[in-house]
Amino acid sequence: MAISEITPNIDRTRWLAGAEFADAFRITIDEPDIDARTAAERMLGHAPWWMAALLKLRNLLVRPFGLKTSGADPDNPRPLIGMFPVVDETPQRIVLGFDDKHLDFRVVVDVRSEVSPIGKASQVTATTLVHTHNTLGRFYLAAIMPFHRLVVKTMLRQVAAPA
């Protein structure tokens, strides 16, 4: 399954006002009835070993700065998918993310059924939005960008190949 980078087509003001960064990737899968929650669970429910190792390293490095290492919030409990709280949900779209002192981010997973020459399918799009608050946020965003594209593409492939 090919993954393509597309121009983000999302209302930034609604999902993350002030977002300076946005990107989107799309995959078409042979599953016409998938919903956004299922796609997000496949994407984020199980990380490959190398992603889990990167996340552990990230958490170790950011802990001294007081940054969050999970989206779980005892003061505002919300359902989680992976480590990401659900912000909003419909069958066609799920918005995940949280706010921290250095940056706020959202991952928006959209699904759309389509009819193609080979039959019914679904397009699954993952859009990332980031709003940085300070120098630490801008530095953090720059530091993770070399990994971001690879991580998102890997996560989308997991939607097409459920465990």
Short mmCIF file of C-alpha atoms in Angstrom, two decimals:
data_model
loop_
_atom_site.label_atom_id
_atom_site.label_comp_id
_atom_site.label_asym_id
_atom_site.label_seq_id
_atom_site.Cartn_x
_atom_site.Cartn_y
_atom_site.Cartn_z
CA MET A 1 0.00 0.00 0.00
CA ALA A 2 1.41 3.34 -1.06
CA ILE A 3 1.46 6.23 1.38
CA SER A 4 1.36 9.71 -0.05
CA GLU A 5 2.08 13.04 1.54
CA ILE A 6 -0.75 15.43 0.82
CA THR A 7 -1.57 19.04 1.56
CA PRO A 8 -3.35 19.19 4.92
CA ASN A 9 -7.05 19.89 4.37
CA ILE A 10 -8.23 20.63 7.88
CA ASP A 11 -9.65 23.50 9.89
CA ARG A 12 -6.57 24.43 11.94
CA THR A 13 -8.50 27.05 13.89
CA ARG A 14 -10.99 24.46 15.10
CA TRP A 15 -8.51 21.76 16.05
CA LEU A 16 -5.43 23.76 17.07
CA ALA A 17 -5.57 27.52 16.74
CA GLY A 18 -2.15 29.01 16.03
CA ALA A 19 -0.64 25.80 14.64
CA GLU A 20 2.55 26.70 12.80
CA PHE A 21 3.18 23.18 11.58
CA ALA A 22 0.86 20.86 9.70
CA ASP A 23 1.40 17.85 7.52
CA ALA A 24 -0.76 15.01 6.28
CA PHE A 25 -0.22 11.51 4.93
CA ARG A 26 -2.76 9.21 3.30
CA ILE A 27 -3.07 5.51 2.62
CA THR A 28 -5.82 3.65 0.75
CA ILE A 29 -6.78 0.31 2.25
CA ASP A 30 -9.05 -2.50 1.07
CA GLU A 31 -11.45 -2.11 3.97
CA PRO A 32 -14.45 0.07 3.09
CA ASP A 33 -16.12 -0.02 6.50
CA ILE A 34 -13.26 0.98 8.80
CA ASP A 35 -14.04 3.81 11.21
CA ALA A 36 -11.67 6.46 12.56
CA ARG A 37 -11.33 4.89 16.02
CA THR A 38 -10.34 1.51 14.57
CA ALA A 39 -7.81 3.18 12.27
CA ALA A 40 -6.34 5.17 15.18
CA GLU A 41 -6.19 2.07 17.40
CA ARG A 42 -4.30 0.18 14.70
CA MET A 43 -1.96 3.13 14.20
CA LEU A 44 -1.21 3.81 17.84
CA GLY A 45 -2.09 0.63 19.71
CA HIS A 46 1.17 -1.21 19.10
CA ALA A 47 4.46 0.47 18.26
CA PRO A 48 7.24 -1.44 16.52
CA TRP A 49 10.25 -2.06 18.79
CA TRP A 50 12.29 0.80 17.32
CA MET A 51 9.46 3.30 17.87
CA ALA A 52 9.00 2.11 21.45
CA ALA A 53 12.76 2.54 21.99
CA LEU A 54 12.66 6.08 20.55
CA LEU A 55 9.72 6.94 22.81
CA LYS A 56 11.56 5.64 25.90
CA LEU A 57 14.61 7.71 24.93
CA ARG A 58 12.43 10.76 24.36
CA ASN A 59 10.76 10.36 27.75
CA LEU A 60 14.12 10.03 29.47
CA LEU A 61 15.47 13.16 27.76
CA VAL A 62 12.42 15.40 28.37
CA ARG A 63 11.67 14.41 31.97
CA PRO A 64 14.24 16.89 33.42
CA PHE A 65 12.43 19.69 31.54
CA GLY A 66 9.11 18.80 33.14
CA LEU A 67 7.48 17.80 29.85
CA LYS A 68 4.67 15.28 29.75
CA THR A 69 5.58 11.68 29.01
CA SER A 70 1.96 10.62 28.50
CA GLY A 71 -1.35 12.21 27.72
CA ALA A 72 -2.94 10.67 30.80
CA ASP A 73 -4.19 13.44 33.08
CA PRO A 74 -5.71 12.57 36.45
CA ASP A 75 -7.28 16.05 36.66
CA ASN A 76 -9.00 15.66 33.27
CA PRO A 77 -9.43 11.93 32.56
CA ARG A 78 -10.24 11.17 28.94
CA PRO A 79 -10.12 7.95 26.95
CA LEU A 80 -6.67 7.20 25.51
CA ILE A 81 -5.54 5.55 22.31
CA GLY A 82 -1.95 4.59 22.91
CA MET A 83 -0.64 7.47 24.98
CA PHE A 84 -2.86 10.06 23.31
CA PRO A 85 -6.11 11.41 24.80
CA VAL A 86 -9.19 11.55 22.59
CA VAL A 87 -10.14 15.21 22.04
CA ASP A 88 -13.10 14.65 19.70
CA GLU A 89 -14.61 11.70 17.86
CA THR A 90 -17.03 10.85 15.09
CA PRO A 91 -17.10 7.65 13.02
CA GLN A 92 -15.23 9.49 10.21
CA ARG A 93 -12.77 11.51 12.32
CA ILE A 94 -10.95 11.16 15.61
CA VAL A 95 -8.81 13.92 17.08
CA LEU A 96 -6.10 13.00 19.56
CA GLY A 97 -3.54 15.12 21.37
CA PHE A 98 -2.68 17.20 24.37
CA ASP A 99 -1.24 20.51 25.43
CA ASP A 100 2.07 20.90 27.23
CA LYS A 101 4.14 23.87 28.30
CA HIS A 102 6.45 23.70 25.27
CA LEU A 103 3.91 22.86 22.56
CA ASP A 104 0.40 21.63 21.82
CA PHE A 105 -0.27 19.00 19.19
CA ARG A 106 -3.12 17.16 17.55
CA VAL A 107 -3.23 14.04 15.43
CA VAL A 108 -6.37 13.96 13.30
CA VAL A 109 -7.30 10.63 11.71
CA ASP A 110 -9.90 10.87 8.95
CA VAL A 111 -11.46 7.99 7.04
CA ARG A 112 -13.42 8.20 3.82
CA SER A 113 -14.93 5.35 1.85
CA GLU A 114 -14.40 5.36 -1.87
CA VAL A 115 -15.19 3.24 -4.88
CA SER A 116 -12.19 2.58 -7.08
CA PRO A 117 -11.67 0.49 -10.22
CA ILE A 118 -10.66 -2.42 -7.96
CA GLY A 119 -13.69 -2.12 -5.67
CA LYS A 120 -14.60 -0.48 -2.41
CA ALA A 121 -11.82 0.90 -0.22
CA SER A 122 -11.11 3.54 2.41
CA GLN A 123 -8.74 6.44 2.45
CA VAL A 124 -7.15 6.97 5.86
CA THR A 125 -5.48 10.32 6.42
CA ALA A 126 -3.31 11.24 9.39
CA THR A 127 -2.83 14.97 9.88
CA THR A 128 -0.45 16.35 12.49
CA LEU A 129 -0.84 19.88 13.85
CA VAL A 130 1.68 21.55 16.19
CA HIS A 131 1.61 24.89 17.96
CA THR A 132 4.84 25.78 19.74
CA HIS A 133 4.85 28.07 22.78
CA ASN A 134 8.50 28.92 23.28
CA THR A 135 12.11 28.22 22.30
CA LEU A 136 11.98 24.78 23.92
CA GLY A 137 8.96 23.91 21.79
CA ARG A 138 10.63 25.08 18.58
CA PHE A 139 13.82 23.17 19.48
CA TYR A 140 11.82 20.04 20.32
CA LEU A 141 9.89 20.21 17.03
CA ALA A 142 13.13 20.61 15.07
CA ALA A 143 14.70 17.68 16.95
CA ILE A 144 11.86 15.24 16.21
CA MET A 145 11.26 16.23 12.57
CA PRO A 146 13.86 13.81 11.16
CA PHE A 147 11.86 10.97 12.73
CA HIS A 148 8.33 12.31 12.29
CA ARG A 149 7.75 11.37 8.63
CA LEU A 150 9.08 7.84 9.16
CA VAL A 151 6.97 7.35 12.30
CA VAL A 152 3.74 8.57 10.67
CA LYS A 153 4.26 6.41 7.58
CA THR A 154 5.01 3.37 9.75
CA MET A 155 1.88 4.00 11.82
CA LEU A 156 -0.28 4.31 8.69
CA ARG A 157 1.05 1.01 7.37
CA GLN A 158 -0.25 -0.60 10.55
CA VAL A 159 -3.77 0.47 9.56
CA ALA A 160 -3.48 -1.60 6.39
CA ALA A 161 -1.93 -4.60 8.13
CA PRO A 162 -3.76 -5.17 11.44
CA ALA A 163 -2.12 -7.59 13.89
#
